[in-house]
mmCIF file of C-alpha atoms and ligand atoms in Angstrom:
data_model
loop_
_atom_site.group_PDB
_atom_site.id
_atom_site.type_symbol
_atom_site.label_atom_id
_atom_site.label_comp_id
_atom_site.label_asym_id
_atom_site.label_seq_id
_atom_site.Cartn_x
_atom_site.Cartn_y
_atom_site.Cartn_z
ATOM 1 C CA MET A 1 40.639 -41.335 35.440
ATOM 2 C CA LYS A 2 43.927 -39.477 35.102
ATOM 3 C CA SER A 3 42.717 -37.449 32.134
ATOM 4 C CA VAL A 4 39.497 -36.534 33.929
ATOM 5 C CA LEU A 5 41.605 -35.253 36.806
ATOM 6 C CA LYS A 6 43.832 -33.266 34.424
ATOM 7 C CA LEU A 7 40.787 -31.760 32.759
ATOM 8 C CA ALA A 8 39.305 -30.795 36.100
ATOM 9 C CA THR A 9 42.577 -29.187 37.208
ATOM 10 C CA ALA A 10 42.808 -27.222 33.962
ATOM 11 C CA ALA A 11 39.195 -26.061 34.270
ATOM 12 C CA PHE A 12 39.788 -24.987 37.863
ATOM 13 C CA ALA A 13 42.955 -23.079 36.933
ATOM 14 C CA ALA A 14 41.113 -21.271 34.114
ATOM 15 C CA LEU A 15 38.297 -20.335 36.496
ATOM 16 C CA ALA A 16 40.769 -19.021 39.051
ATOM 17 C CA VAL A 17 42.377 -16.774 36.408
ATOM 18 C CA VAL A 18 39.006 -15.384 35.294
ATOM 19 C CA ALA A 19 37.944 -14.813 38.912
ATOM 20 C CA GLY A 20 41.316 -13.194 39.690
ATOM 21 C CA VAL A 21 40.950 -10.721 36.803
ATOM 22 C CA ALA A 22 37.374 -9.834 37.792
ATOM 23 C CA PHE A 23 38.464 -9.320 41.408
ATOM 24 C CA ALA A 24 41.469 -7.126 40.550
ATOM 25 C CA GLN A 25 39.364 -4.890 38.290
ATOM 26 C CA ASP A 26 36.722 -4.009 40.874
ATOM 27 C CA ALA A 27 38.166 -0.878 42.506
ATOM 28 C CA SER A 28 34.855 -0.091 44.229
ATOM 29 C CA LEU A 29 35.412 -2.846 46.800
ATOM 30 C CA GLN A 30 36.529 -1.390 50.116
ATOM 31 C CA THR A 31 37.213 -2.627 53.617
ATOM 32 C CA LEU A 32 35.179 -1.407 56.615
ATOM 33 C CA ARG A 33 37.884 1.182 57.287
ATOM 34 C CA GLY A 34 37.507 2.540 53.745
ATOM 35 C CA ALA A 35 40.780 1.167 52.295
ATOM 36 C CA GLN A 36 41.208 -0.784 49.060
ATOM 37 C CA ILE A 37 41.013 -4.488 49.777
ATOM 38 C CA ASP A 38 44.588 -5.216 48.694
ATOM 39 C CA GLU A 39 46.020 -2.223 50.564
ATOM 40 C CA PRO A 40 47.671 -3.108 53.903
ATOM 41 C CA VAL A 41 46.207 -1.104 56.807
ATOM 42 C CA THR A 42 48.349 -0.295 59.824
ATOM 43 C CA VAL A 43 46.573 -1.173 63.030
ATOM 44 C CA VAL A 44 47.200 1.443 65.702
ATOM 45 C CA GLY A 45 47.280 -0.468 68.975
ATOM 46 C CA VAL A 46 45.017 -3.433 69.612
ATOM 47 C CA PRO A 47 42.440 -2.506 72.292
ATOM 48 C CA LYS A 48 42.820 -4.540 75.485
ATOM 49 C CA GLN A 49 40.018 -5.716 77.719
ATOM 50 C CA ASP A 50 40.522 -3.665 80.850
ATOM 51 C CA LYS A 51 38.274 -5.552 83.283
ATOM 52 C CA LYS A 52 36.087 -2.538 84.060
ATOM 53 C CA ARG A 53 32.367 -3.205 83.753
ATOM 54 C CA PHE A 54 30.478 -1.533 80.905
ATOM 55 C CA GLY A 55 27.326 0.517 81.296
ATOM 56 C CA ARG A 56 24.235 -1.004 79.751
ATOM 57 C CA ALA A 57 22.804 0.683 76.679
ATOM 58 C CA TYR A 58 19.206 -0.460 77.112
ATOM 59 C CA ARG A 59 16.993 -2.226 79.650
ATOM 60 C CA HIS A 60 17.477 -5.997 79.759
ATOM 61 C CA GLN A 61 20.727 -5.845 77.826
ATOM 62 C CA PRO A 62 22.897 -8.811 78.773
ATOM 63 C CA PRO A 63 25.965 -6.986 80.157
ATOM 64 C CA LEU A 64 29.088 -7.092 77.973
ATOM 65 C CA ILE A 65 31.965 -9.189 79.278
ATOM 66 C CA PRO A 66 34.894 -6.967 80.278
ATOM 67 C CA HIS A 67 37.470 -9.800 80.413
ATOM 68 C CA ALA A 68 38.916 -12.461 78.078
ATOM 69 C CA VAL A 69 36.929 -15.709 77.814
ATOM 70 C CA ASP A 70 39.042 -17.910 75.551
ATOM 71 C CA GLN A 71 40.340 -19.971 78.481
ATOM 72 C CA TYR A 72 36.889 -20.752 79.919
ATOM 73 C CA GLN A 73 35.245 -23.915 78.711
ATOM 74 C CA ILE A 74 31.481 -24.228 78.311
ATOM 75 C CA ASP A 75 30.077 -27.541 77.086
ATOM 76 C CA THR A 76 27.373 -30.006 78.125
ATOM 77 C CA ASN A 77 29.325 -31.096 81.218
ATOM 78 C CA ALA A 78 31.405 -28.111 82.273
ATOM 79 C CA ASN A 79 30.843 -24.393 82.683
ATOM 80 C CA GLN A 80 33.899 -22.611 84.021
ATOM 81 C CA CYS A 81 32.141 -19.239 84.199
ATOM 82 C CA LEU A 82 30.141 -20.542 87.140
ATOM 83 C CA GLY A 83 33.392 -21.041 89.074
ATOM 84 C CA CYS A 84 33.365 -17.262 89.609
ATOM 85 C CA HIS A 85 29.844 -16.065 88.828
ATOM 86 C CA ASP A 86 27.554 -18.631 90.480
ATOM 87 C CA TRP A 87 26.083 -17.355 93.774
ATOM 88 C CA SER A 88 28.001 -20.080 95.611
ATOM 89 C CA ASN A 89 31.418 -18.744 94.456
ATOM 90 C CA ALA A 90 30.938 -15.096 93.530
ATOM 91 C CA GLY A 91 31.572 -13.577 96.961
ATOM 92 C CA GLU A 92 34.831 -15.405 97.414
ATOM 93 C CA ARG A 93 35.946 -14.669 93.823
ATOM 94 C CA ASN A 94 34.929 -11.026 94.025
ATOM 95 C CA ALA A 95 32.904 -11.395 90.814
ATOM 96 C CA PRO A 96 29.374 -10.090 90.110
ATOM 97 C CA THR A 97 26.789 -12.725 91.012
ATOM 98 C CA LEU A 98 24.438 -14.012 88.318
ATOM 99 C CA SER A 99 21.166 -12.198 88.725
ATOM 100 C CA MET A 100 18.219 -14.187 90.055
ATOM 101 C CA THR A 101 16.693 -14.387 86.566
ATOM 102 C CA HIS A 102 19.427 -16.955 85.816
ATOM 103 C CA TYR A 103 17.965 -19.278 88.466
ATOM 104 C CA LEU A 104 14.392 -19.353 87.170
ATOM 105 C CA ASP A 105 13.335 -22.314 85.058
ATOM 106 C CA ARG A 106 11.042 -21.836 82.099
ATOM 107 C CA ASP A 107 7.977 -22.287 84.320
ATOM 108 C CA GLY A 108 9.200 -19.509 86.612
ATOM 109 C CA ARG A 109 10.256 -21.805 89.473
ATOM 110 C CA GLN A 110 13.187 -20.561 91.562
ATOM 111 C CA LEU A 111 16.082 -23.045 91.452
ATOM 112 C CA ASP A 112 19.185 -23.423 93.572
ATOM 113 C CA GLU A 113 21.374 -24.082 90.533
ATOM 114 C CA ILE A 114 21.566 -22.165 87.264
ATOM 115 C CA ALA A 115 18.652 -22.826 84.886
ATOM 116 C CA GLY A 116 19.362 -24.905 81.795
ATOM 117 C CA THR A 117 18.160 -22.006 79.654
ATOM 118 C CA ARG A 118 21.089 -19.899 80.956
ATOM 119 C CA TRP A 119 23.823 -22.539 80.693
ATOM 120 C CA PHE A 120 25.465 -21.320 77.480
ATOM 121 C CA CYS A 121 26.469 -17.835 78.670
ATOM 122 C CA ASN A 122 27.909 -16.704 75.346
ATOM 123 C CA GLN A 123 24.527 -17.125 73.684
ATOM 124 C CA CYS A 124 23.754 -13.751 75.287
ATOM 125 C CA HIS A 125 26.984 -12.268 76.709
ATOM 126 C CA VAL A 126 29.882 -11.244 74.480
ATOM 127 C CA PRO A 127 33.374 -10.070 75.383
ATOM 128 C CA GLN A 128 34.106 -6.478 74.496
ATOM 129 C CA ALA A 129 36.999 -4.007 74.641
ATOM 130 C CA ASP A 130 36.589 -0.265 75.084
ATOM 131 C CA ALA A 131 37.400 0.520 71.430
ATOM 132 C CA GLU A 132 36.318 3.123 68.900
ATOM 133 C CA PRO A 133 33.611 1.753 66.561
ATOM 134 C CA LEU A 134 35.010 0.606 63.184
ATOM 135 C CA VAL A 135 32.270 2.448 61.325
ATOM 136 C CA ASP A 136 30.223 5.442 62.469
ATOM 137 C CA ASN A 137 26.674 4.716 63.564
ATOM 138 C CA THR A 138 23.782 6.683 64.977
ATOM 139 C CA PHE A 139 22.826 4.360 67.849
ATOM 140 C CA VAL A 140 21.842 6.297 70.971
ATOM 141 C CA PRO A 141 21.668 4.282 74.194
ATOM 142 C CA SER A 142 18.196 4.529 75.711
ATOM 143 C CA PHE A 143 19.283 3.581 79.207
ATOM 144 C CA THR A 144 22.499 3.428 81.172
ATOM 145 C CA ARG A 145 22.842 2.423 84.723
HETATM 146 C C1 HEC B 1 38.291 -15.969 87.422
HETATM 147 C C2 HEC B 1 36.937 -15.489 87.667
HETATM 148 C C3 HEC B 1 36.022 -15.274 86.480
HETATM 149 C C4 HEC B 1 35.656 -16.193 85.513
HETATM 150 C C5 HEC B 1 36.099 -17.660 85.382
HETATM 151 C C6 HEC B 1 34.723 -15.517 84.652
HETATM 152 N N1 HEC B 1 34.515 -14.225 85.071
HETATM 153 FE FE1 HEC B 1 33.207 -12.873 84.322
HETATM 154 N N2 HEC B 1 33.848 -11.460 85.634
HETATM 155 C C7 HEC B 1 34.771 -11.684 86.652
HETATM 156 C C8 HEC B 1 34.952 -10.434 87.415
HETATM 157 C C9 HEC B 1 35.875 -10.255 88.620
HETATM 158 C C10 HEC B 1 34.108 -9.470 86.785
HETATM 159 C C11 HEC B 1 33.903 -8.014 87.209
HETATM 160 C C12 HEC B 1 34.981 -7.097 86.774
HETATM 161 C C13 HEC B 1 34.790 -5.727 87.421
HETATM 162 O O1 HEC B 1 33.823 -5.523 88.144
HETATM 163 O O2 HEC B 1 35.637 -4.865 87.175
HETATM 164 C C14 HEC B 1 33.424 -10.158 85.698
HETATM 165 C C15 HEC B 1 32.499 -9.552 84.873
HETATM 166 C C16 HEC B 1 31.671 -10.253 83.995
HETATM 167 C C17 HEC B 1 30.500 -9.704 83.337
HETATM 168 C C18 HEC B 1 29.976 -8.272 83.455
HETATM 169 C C19 HEC B 1 28.887 -8.175 84.489
HETATM 170 C C20 HEC B 1 28.310 -6.771 84.589
HETATM 171 O O3 HEC B 1 27.324 -6.606 85.340
HETATM 172 O O4 HEC B 1 28.794 -5.839 83.959
HETATM 173 C C21 HEC B 1 29.968 -10.701 82.569
HETATM 174 C C22 HEC B 1 28.731 -10.614 81.689
HETATM 175 C C23 HEC B 1 30.794 -11.876 82.752
HETATM 176 N N3 HEC B 1 31.822 -11.565 83.615
HETATM 177 C C24 HEC B 1 30.578 -13.078 82.111
HETATM 178 C C25 HEC B 1 31.445 -14.163 82.181
HETATM 179 C C26 HEC B 1 31.341 -15.338 81.348
HETATM 180 C C27 HEC B 1 30.294 -15.573 80.275
HETATM 181 C C28 HEC B 1 32.360 -16.183 81.730
HETATM 182 C C29 HEC B 1 32.729 -17.524 81.129
HETATM 183 C C30 HEC B 1 32.971 -17.532 79.688
HETATM 184 C C31 HEC B 1 33.069 -15.540 82.824
HETATM 185 N N4 HEC B 1 32.511 -14.301 83.041
HETATM 186 C C32 HEC B 1 34.119 -16.096 83.541
HETATM 187 C C33 HEC B 1 35.391 -12.875 86.955
HETATM 188 C C34 HEC B 1 35.296 -14.044 86.201
HETATM 189 C C1 HEC B 2 19.327 -16.113 77.605
HETATM 190 C C2 HEC B 2 20.324 -15.075 77.735
HETATM 191 C C3 HEC B 2 21.350 -15.199 78.860
HETATM 192 C C4 HEC B 2 22.146 -16.274 79.180
HETATM 193 C C5 HEC B 2 22.196 -17.653 78.496
HETATM 194 C C6 HEC B 2 22.978 -15.858 80.291
HETATM 195 N N1 HEC B 2 22.677 -14.557 80.629
HETATM 196 FE FE1 HEC B 2 23.588 -13.437 82.059
HETATM 197 N N2 HEC B 2 22.264 -11.935 81.769
HETATM 198 C C7 HEC B 2 21.331 -11.876 80.736
HETATM 199 C C8 HEC B 2 20.548 -10.647 80.848
HETATM 200 C C9 HEC B 2 19.421 -10.226 79.929
HETATM 201 C C10 HEC B 2 21.064 -9.949 81.990
HETATM 202 C C11 HEC B 2 20.579 -8.593 82.535
HETATM 203 C C12 HEC B 2 19.202 -8.697 83.132
HETATM 204 C C13 HEC B 2 19.183 -9.669 84.256
HETATM 205 O O1 HEC B 2 19.895 -9.457 85.229
HETATM 206 O O2 HEC B 2 18.484 -10.676 84.107
HETATM 207 C C14 HEC B 2 22.146 -10.778 82.530
HETATM 208 C C15 HEC B 2 22.914 -10.454 83.628
HETATM 209 C C16 HEC B 2 24.101 -11.108 83.980
HETATM 210 C C17 HEC B 2 25.051 -10.634 84.967
HETATM 211 C C18 HEC B 2 24.948 -9.346 85.782
HETATM 212 C C19 HEC B 2 24.169 -9.576 87.029
HETATM 213 C C20 HEC B 2 23.946 -8.294 87.793
HETATM 214 O O3 HEC B 2 23.073 -8.309 88.670
HETATM 215 O O4 HEC B 2 24.580 -7.272 87.517
HETATM 216 C C21 HEC B 2 26.078 -11.546 84.995
HETATM 217 C C22 HEC B 2 27.314 -11.495 85.870
HETATM 218 C C23 HEC B 2 25.752 -12.596 84.055
HETATM 219 N N3 HEC B 2 24.529 -12.298 83.470
HETATM 220 C C24 HEC B 2 26.544 -13.688 83.794
HETATM 221 C C25 HEC B 2 26.124 -14.801 83.065
HETATM 222 C C26 HEC B 2 26.835 -16.063 82.998
HETATM 223 C C27 HEC B 2 28.177 -16.348 83.669
HETATM 224 C C28 HEC B 2 26.083 -16.914 82.238
HETATM 225 C C29 HEC B 2 26.322 -18.382 81.959
HETATM 226 C C30 HEC B 2 26.450 -19.243 83.141
HETATM 227 C C31 HEC B 2 24.911 -16.163 81.784
HETATM 228 N N4 HEC B 2 24.968 -14.897 82.326
HETATM 229 C C32 HEC B 2 23.918 -16.665 80.925
HETATM 230 C C33 HEC B 2 21.128 -12.844 79.778
HETATM 231 C C34 HEC B 2 21.696 -14.120 79.789
#
């Protein structure tokens, strides 16, 4: 057993060396910002979420979330987003109300509570900061409100 383990360790070490050499030799590998992968890149200021709503880039885009979400739990029992965004709380919390599409079940019936199909908000909505894109792209928004 011991010798099998030793052999395996030796084989793994040899593999790591070979992989290491191959990796170091490939100078064509670059990061998204165009730097060599082993070259440290200075980050100039981390963009903050500034709580201002974003315009929408196309019809039916789920709006981007302008605030942090890491403190808000969503699981089968709890959804803390509703504490501010459900119609029953939004006025008081000064938050945008969920649109009525979020209260339609899959057969199109209007419900009083959020539809199950809209429970997991981050399936469709993602947090975003107002930051420069990492790589250039040619996307042109077709619609802004
Ligand atoms: C403490 C209250 C609060 C909680 C909890 C909260 N939000 Fe918000 N949210 C806000 C407020 C206030 C705004 C609007 C900011 C503004 O208008 O400047 C907002 C904006 C948004 C928007 C943008 C809407 C638009 O039309 O642009 C989305 C999407 C959103 N929140 C999703 C979420 C999700 C998903 C969660 C849970 C992970 C969540 N929020 C939890 C208060 C909250
Ligand atoms: C299946 C995708 C999906 C899920 C899940 C979902 N949304 Fe949305 N949401 C959208 C789309 C698409 C829109 C824009 C069109 C519309 O209003 O229906 C929207 C609009 C919104 C708006 C803006 C309403 C307005 O009138 O400006 C808020 C706020 C929002 N969603 C919050 C949430 C929260 C909070 C959850 C979770 C409880 C959630 N959404 C779940 C897709 C989704």
